[in-house]
Amino acid sequence: MSKIILITGGAGFIGSHVVQLFVTKYPEYTIVNLDALTYAGNLENLKSVENAPNYLFEKADIQDEAALDRIFKKHKITDVIHLAAESHVDRSISDPLAFVKTNVFGTVNLLNAAKKYWIGELEKHLFYHVSTDEVYGSLHDGGFFLETTPYDPQSPYSASKAASDHFVRAYANTYKMKTVVSNCSNNYGPNHFPEKLIPLVINNIKNLKPLPVYGKGENVRDWLYVKDHARAIDTVFHKGVPGETYNIGGFNEWKNIDIVRLLCQKMDEKLGREPGTSEKLITFVQDRAGHDLRYAIDATKIQKELGWEPSLQFEEGIEITIDWYLQNEEWLSRVTSGAYQDYYKEHYGN
Ligand code: NAD
Ligand code: TYD
């Protein structure tokens, strides 16, 4: 059946891969990308689909009720995949309210717009909310996050995402909206804004700048290649059971320091540098406030019930990622000019 899907945050890192996948895989669908184009949104990420007949872009803020009403009506939206968010933990520490505004208020605004537009036929339309494993808090003694793990968010970012997840489930329960939620581990890959660990380290190695590792670098993250997350979102959107939650992860845990060392070694090879050159740039800096120790997803449910699993091994994904950044110097220099420099100086002091 033909669908007109509103994808929010489609100009961001993950959203751009989801938009590209849906536009190319489902020519019978119309994809309306709604994005406010904050510092993290970049239409260059969507060059491959910008002229596709089934792709449309709307510059709008999810906090703007009138704009949402207009967009639902204008495009006769049938379904929503909601990714728009403030997404960086460090920024949430310095400006928590920005996260409340977009992630909590913006999500509730979007739920209201969908509910209003779909009134009388809520059961025919899906509201898919894309969330993070960070809502479950921090693991200290082994174990994994399951869909049943109680929420225990520890940063303003994860608290705002947890609140938005709760609102989505509350709308399903109270108004009988058809919703589904997925909680994914850390993504990496092309189009990743270089404020996050992997692209920041790649960019700094390239420019022979210090590689800031928070604390002792012992914190553990479970990394998933972004196109595998986009495939998982496709799977959940089409096969997920309404009302359910699906955890998505890479079965791929790494300590930060080990990832940084791996990037150093691979980039020395690729840039023809003396082995060990980049490792000398590693600089242990003050730890992030309230830094979550370990995230690890148990993705058995989506694997068993919906048949999704990661397609790429980390070694392969990281090679593709480094090559992409080395081949897309212009993208990197454009996104790291201007406001990025100010952010970097304020956060890292150099
Ligand atoms: P991102 O920061 O790269 O992109 C966010 C996008 O949302 C940008 O294009 C931005 O312009 C847009 N946006 C921000 N505020 C907006 C607003 N008020 N109205 C409309 N658009 C707005 O984020 P990402 O890493 O692509 O993450 C996308 C989603 O996936 C988020 O909901 C995030 O919580 C979730 N997630 C991210 C990861 C990860 O590792 N990056 C992991 C799990 C879940
Ligand atoms: P990040 O990419 O910001 O993702 P998240 O905080 O959502 O997991 O950070 C990944 C890990 O890397 C996290 O433990 C914090 C750490 N980190 C650094 O050590 N140095 C940095 O400069 C950044 C940005 C992150």
XYZ file of C-alpha atoms and ligand atoms in Angstrom:
419
model
C 0.000 0.000 0.000
C 1.231 3.469 -0.819
C 2.228 5.521 2.217
C 3.149 9.141 2.800
C 5.703 8.986 5.576
C 6.824 11.981 7.602
C 10.430 11.374 8.669
C 11.600 13.968 11.200
C 15.296 14.769 11.581
C 16.028 13.402 8.113
C 18.907 15.822 7.535
C 20.802 14.510 10.556
C 23.170 11.577 10.858
C 20.821 8.593 11.224
C 17.809 10.290 9.640
C 19.714 10.881 6.392
C 20.414 7.151 6.068
C 16.796 6.293 6.867
C 15.520 8.793 4.272
C 17.916 7.458 1.617
C 16.914 3.874 2.337
C 13.164 4.530 2.221
C 13.283 6.807 -0.860
C 15.269 4.282 -2.901
C 13.794 1.027 -1.584
C 10.145 2.127 -1.664
C 9.483 4.192 -4.813
C 5.748 3.697 -4.152
C 6.017 5.670 -0.884
C 6.339 9.434 -0.607
C 8.922 10.509 1.958
C 8.461 13.932 3.527
C 11.582 14.927 5.431
C 10.838 17.473 8.178
C 13.928 19.055 9.688
C 14.691 22.372 11.401
C 18.269 22.282 10.059
C 19.946 22.968 13.395
C 23.756 22.798 13.572
C 23.370 18.997 13.237
C 21.146 19.045 10.154
C 22.781 19.110 6.744
C 20.961 18.766 3.418
C 24.262 17.778 1.802
C 23.684 14.397 3.479
C 20.731 13.887 1.123
C 22.251 14.830 -2.223
C 21.710 11.320 -3.623
C 17.923 11.569 -3.240
C 17.172 15.311 -3.375
C 15.744 15.098 -6.915
C 13.904 11.812 -6.454
C 10.212 12.119 -7.428
C 9.085 10.547 -4.128
C 11.149 12.848 -1.857
C 10.062 16.178 -0.362
C 11.683 18.447 2.189
C 9.966 20.713 4.734
C 12.104 23.012 6.869
C 10.201 23.188 10.147
C 10.671 22.915 13.882
C 8.765 20.171 15.722
C 8.063 22.768 18.417
C 5.943 24.732 15.901
C 2.360 23.469 16.224
C 0.996 25.477 13.290
C 3.753 24.247 10.967
C 3.084 20.623 11.931
C -0.673 20.992 11.328
C 0.024 22.549 7.944
C 2.468 19.797 6.931
C 0.185 16.904 7.986
C -2.684 18.421 5.961
C -0.645 19.491 2.944
C 0.975 16.087 2.415
C -1.817 13.885 3.853
C 0.716 12.141 6.085
C -0.133 8.469 6.739
C 2.730 7.512 9.093
C 5.540 9.082 11.124
C 9.104 7.981 11.799
C 10.370 10.407 14.433
C 14.121 10.945 14.710
C 14.431 14.727 15.200
C 16.188 15.407 18.471
C 18.993 17.167 20.218
C 21.379 14.232 20.409
C 24.685 15.143 22.062
C 25.177 14.360 25.769
C 27.846 17.059 26.291
C 25.551 19.751 24.886
C 22.767 18.484 27.169
C 25.034 19.066 30.149
C 25.608 22.702 29.230
C 22.071 23.438 27.954
C 19.486 20.946 29.299
C 16.499 23.116 28.383
C 17.243 22.888 24.666
C 16.782 19.108 25.116
C 13.503 19.507 26.980
C 12.228 21.818 24.249
C 12.987 19.609 21.265
C 13.011 16.103 22.695
C 10.111 16.381 25.142
C 7.938 19.318 24.073
C 8.686 18.737 20.358
C 7.765 15.052 20.580
C 4.502 15.761 22.412
C 3.716 18.455 19.844
C 4.283 15.939 17.054
C 2.129 13.319 18.810
C -0.651 15.916 19.113
C -0.403 16.904 15.458
C -0.578 13.247 14.376
C -3.468 12.506 16.749
C -5.382 15.531 15.527
C -4.835 14.781 11.834
C -5.589 11.045 12.176
C -8.638 11.504 14.408
C -11.248 8.777 13.950
C -8.807 6.422 12.232
C -5.872 6.233 14.630
C -5.627 2.470 14.167
C -4.709 2.922 10.495
C -1.577 4.987 11.096
C 1.754 4.287 12.748
C 3.779 6.666 14.916
C 7.285 5.200 15.155
C 9.524 6.808 17.773
C 13.281 6.293 17.441
C 15.098 6.323 20.754
C 18.321 5.392 22.471
C 19.644 2.716 24.836
C 20.813 5.546 27.118
C 17.321 5.669 28.689
C 18.215 2.463 30.576
C 21.069 4.172 32.440
C 24.529 2.763 33.040
C 25.610 -0.881 33.434
C 28.208 -1.518 36.101
C 28.232 -5.248 36.828
C 27.885 -7.006 33.491
C 24.506 -7.801 32.010
C 22.650 -6.262 29.105
C 19.776 -3.874 28.489
C 16.564 -5.753 27.702
C 13.286 -4.203 26.552
C 12.066 -4.845 30.106
C 14.994 -3.106 31.841
C 13.598 -0.270 33.997
C 14.345 3.221 32.781
C 17.120 4.941 34.733
C 18.382 7.876 32.638
C 21.482 9.594 34.010
C 22.129 12.571 31.703
C 19.871 15.451 30.667
C 19.937 13.973 27.144
C 18.844 10.510 28.223
C 16.287 11.969 30.653
C 14.722 13.936 27.796
C 14.651 10.872 25.523
C 13.181 8.760 28.344
C 10.443 11.363 28.846
C 9.655 11.325 25.130
C 9.467 7.493 25.123
C 7.041 7.645 28.064
C 4.842 10.150 26.243
C 4.698 7.944 23.142
C 3.617 4.940 25.236
C 1.153 7.110 27.183
C -0.473 8.215 23.900
C -0.754 4.573 22.834
C -2.428 3.658 26.116
C -4.615 6.732 26.549
C -5.656 7.628 23.007
C -5.091 4.206 21.391
C -2.560 5.566 18.970
C -0.663 2.889 17.061
C 2.935 3.375 18.154
C 6.199 1.512 18.208
C 9.482 2.452 19.911
C 13.027 1.275 19.270
C 16.041 1.904 21.489
C 19.380 1.662 19.749
C 23.007 1.630 20.840
C 25.719 4.039 19.587
C 25.831 4.432 15.812
C 28.850 5.206 13.643
C 29.369 5.735 9.927
C 29.208 8.385 7.176
C 27.494 11.754 7.883
C 28.210 11.541 11.625
C 28.687 15.038 13.024
C 32.256 15.359 14.382
C 31.222 16.302 17.909
C 30.736 12.576 18.627
C 33.691 10.358 19.528
C 34.450 8.454 16.298
C 34.191 11.276 13.728
C 35.840 13.752 16.131
C 38.831 11.451 16.555
C 39.061 10.775 12.795
C 39.021 14.520 12.099
C 41.610 15.263 14.778
C 43.948 12.480 13.634
C 43.724 13.861 10.113
C 44.649 17.315 11.393
C 47.271 16.040 13.922
C 45.260 17.588 16.774
C 45.058 16.180 20.352
C 42.605 13.274 20.740
C 40.546 14.053 23.864
C 39.713 10.890 25.815
C 37.442 11.512 28.808
C 38.653 10.113 32.132
C 40.672 6.945 31.637
C 38.920 5.896 28.437
C 37.455 2.868 30.242
C 33.815 3.591 29.359
C 32.207 1.011 27.114
C 29.805 1.576 24.211
C 28.119 -0.928 21.872
C 28.684 0.327 18.314
C 26.405 -0.303 15.342
C 26.978 0.737 11.732
C 24.416 3.411 10.881
C 23.093 1.689 7.745
C 22.349 -1.379 9.871
C 20.305 0.858 12.183
C 18.459 2.225 9.138
C 17.733 -1.391 8.062
C 16.470 -2.131 11.565
C 14.172 0.901 11.424
C 12.826 -0.359 8.086
C 12.213 -3.768 9.708
C 10.486 -2.348 12.798
C 8.380 0.044 10.709
C 7.075 -2.783 8.498
C 7.038 -5.782 10.837
C 7.059 -4.384 14.386
C 4.052 -5.181 16.548
C 2.196 -2.000 17.588
C 2.717 -1.170 21.250
C 6.004 -3.053 21.355
C 9.564 -1.890 21.997
C 12.597 -3.252 20.160
C 16.192 -2.934 21.310
C 18.700 -2.563 18.482
C 22.427 -3.130 19.010
C 25.626 -4.227 17.388
C 26.679 -7.056 19.736
C 29.889 -5.029 19.607
C 31.243 -3.566 22.847
C 34.380 -1.434 22.887
C 36.201 0.595 25.512
C 36.666 4.153 24.249
C 40.450 3.978 24.533
C 40.545 0.817 22.404
C 38.469 2.441 19.672
C 40.709 5.504 19.710
C 43.816 3.283 19.418
C 42.241 1.306 16.570
C 41.455 4.522 14.705
C 45.044 5.734 15.251
C 46.508 2.522 13.877
C 44.211 2.347 10.840
C 44.677 6.004 9.989
C 48.466 5.846 10.275
C 48.315 3.054 7.664
C 45.923 4.925 5.373
C 47.754 8.253 5.642
C 51.167 6.620 5.191
C 52.350 7.828 8.590
C 54.974 6.162 10.759
C 53.217 3.563 13.011
C 52.554 5.148 16.429
C 52.343 8.732 15.110
C 48.660 9.244 15.908
C 48.734 7.461 19.286
C 51.030 10.223 20.529
C 48.070 12.594 20.097
C 45.963 10.762 22.700
C 45.246 13.177 25.566
C 43.340 12.143 28.679
C 41.074 15.036 29.632
C 38.642 15.769 32.438
C 35.854 13.200 32.552
C 32.319 14.013 31.423
C 30.073 14.881 34.396
C 28.026 11.837 35.394
C 29.659 9.765 32.623
C 27.737 6.487 32.070
C 30.184 3.584 32.426
C 28.779 0.989 30.050
C 25.941 0.516 27.586
C 25.244 -2.915 26.111
C 22.128 -3.959 24.249
C 20.595 -7.405 24.094
C 19.084 -7.347 20.599
C 17.717 -10.897 20.720
C 14.073 -9.825 20.475
C 14.382 -8.010 17.141
C 16.659 -10.793 15.889
C 14.290 -13.633 16.814
C 10.912 -11.958 16.262
C 11.603 -9.729 13.259
C 14.641 -11.408 11.691
C 17.003 -8.406 11.826
C 20.683 -8.597 12.650
C 23.712 -6.409 11.919
C 25.187 -7.058 8.469
C 28.639 -5.547 8.965
C 31.471 -6.550 11.259
C 32.969 -3.585 13.131
C 36.372 -3.888 11.401
C 34.658 -3.588 8.024
C 32.350 -0.755 9.099
C 35.173 1.288 10.596
C 37.237 0.928 7.383
C 34.307 2.200 5.309
C 33.783 5.026 7.782
C 37.411 6.211 7.804
C 37.551 6.032 3.995
C 34.340 8.049 3.750
C 35.754 10.838 5.933
C 39.035 10.864 4.012
C 37.162 11.037 0.699
C 34.718 13.698 1.861
C 37.112 16.394 2.996
C 34.815 19.173 1.809
C 31.889 17.855 3.863
C 34.162 17.659 6.878
C 35.694 21.101 6.442
C 32.289 22.711 5.865
C 30.728 21.207 8.999
C 33.787 21.959 11.128
C 33.999 25.639 10.214
C 32.174 28.481 11.944
C 29.993 27.438 14.867
C 31.840 24.121 15.267
C 35.078 25.997 16.069
C 33.304 28.009 18.776
C 31.763 24.857 20.277
C 35.118 23.063 20.182
C 37.000 25.918 21.906
C 34.339 26.251 24.575
C 34.192 22.491 25.292
C 37.825 21.423 24.851
C 39.584 24.758 25.424
C 41.880 24.532 22.361
P 21.618 14.282 14.849
O 21.893 15.254 15.941
O 22.700 13.925 13.893
O 20.393 14.809 13.959
C 19.234 15.354 14.530
C 18.436 16.005 13.409
O 17.239 16.548 14.002
C 19.164 17.156 12.719
O 18.992 17.076 11.322
C 18.492 18.399 13.296
O 18.494 19.489 12.382
C 17.080 17.883 13.556
N 16.413 18.637 14.626
C 16.913 18.961 15.843
N 16.014 19.670 16.543
C 14.921 19.789 15.754
C 13.649 20.395 15.913
N 13.332 21.058 17.041
N 12.747 20.296 14.907
C 13.053 19.645 13.763
N 14.252 19.082 13.538
C 15.168 19.139 14.527
O 21.035 12.992 15.576
P 21.208 11.450 15.193
O 22.461 10.956 15.792
O 20.958 11.269 13.753
O 20.008 10.833 16.033
C 18.702 10.707 15.458
C 17.779 10.075 16.476
O 18.262 8.793 16.839
C 17.655 10.874 17.771
O 16.319 10.811 18.196
C 18.562 10.148 18.736
O 18.126 10.292 20.055
C 18.437 8.728 18.248
N 19.604 7.856 18.485
C 20.859 8.259 18.128
C 21.933 7.389 18.333
C 23.329 7.753 17.915
O 24.261 6.985 18.181
N 23.547 8.864 17.226
C 21.710 6.125 18.919
C 20.409 5.763 19.279
C 19.358 6.635 19.041
P 29.617 10.133 22.219
O 30.070 9.848 20.822
O 29.395 11.546 22.641
O 28.312 9.247 22.449
P 27.498 8.919 23.830
O 27.951 9.835 24.890
O 26.093 9.200 23.438
O 27.777 7.483 24.120
O 30.671 9.502 23.213
C 31.019 8.131 23.133
C 31.968 7.835 24.279
O 33.190 8.546 24.049
C 31.467 8.322 25.618
O 31.850 7.394 26.624
C 32.158 9.648 25.834
C 33.486 9.449 25.127
N 34.089 10.666 24.510
C 35.432 10.962 24.755
O 36.145 10.246 25.475
N 35.965 12.085 24.178
C 35.213 12.917 23.389
O 35.762 13.956 22.914
C 33.849 12.590 23.136
C 33.002 13.475 22.292
C 33.324 11.438 23.720
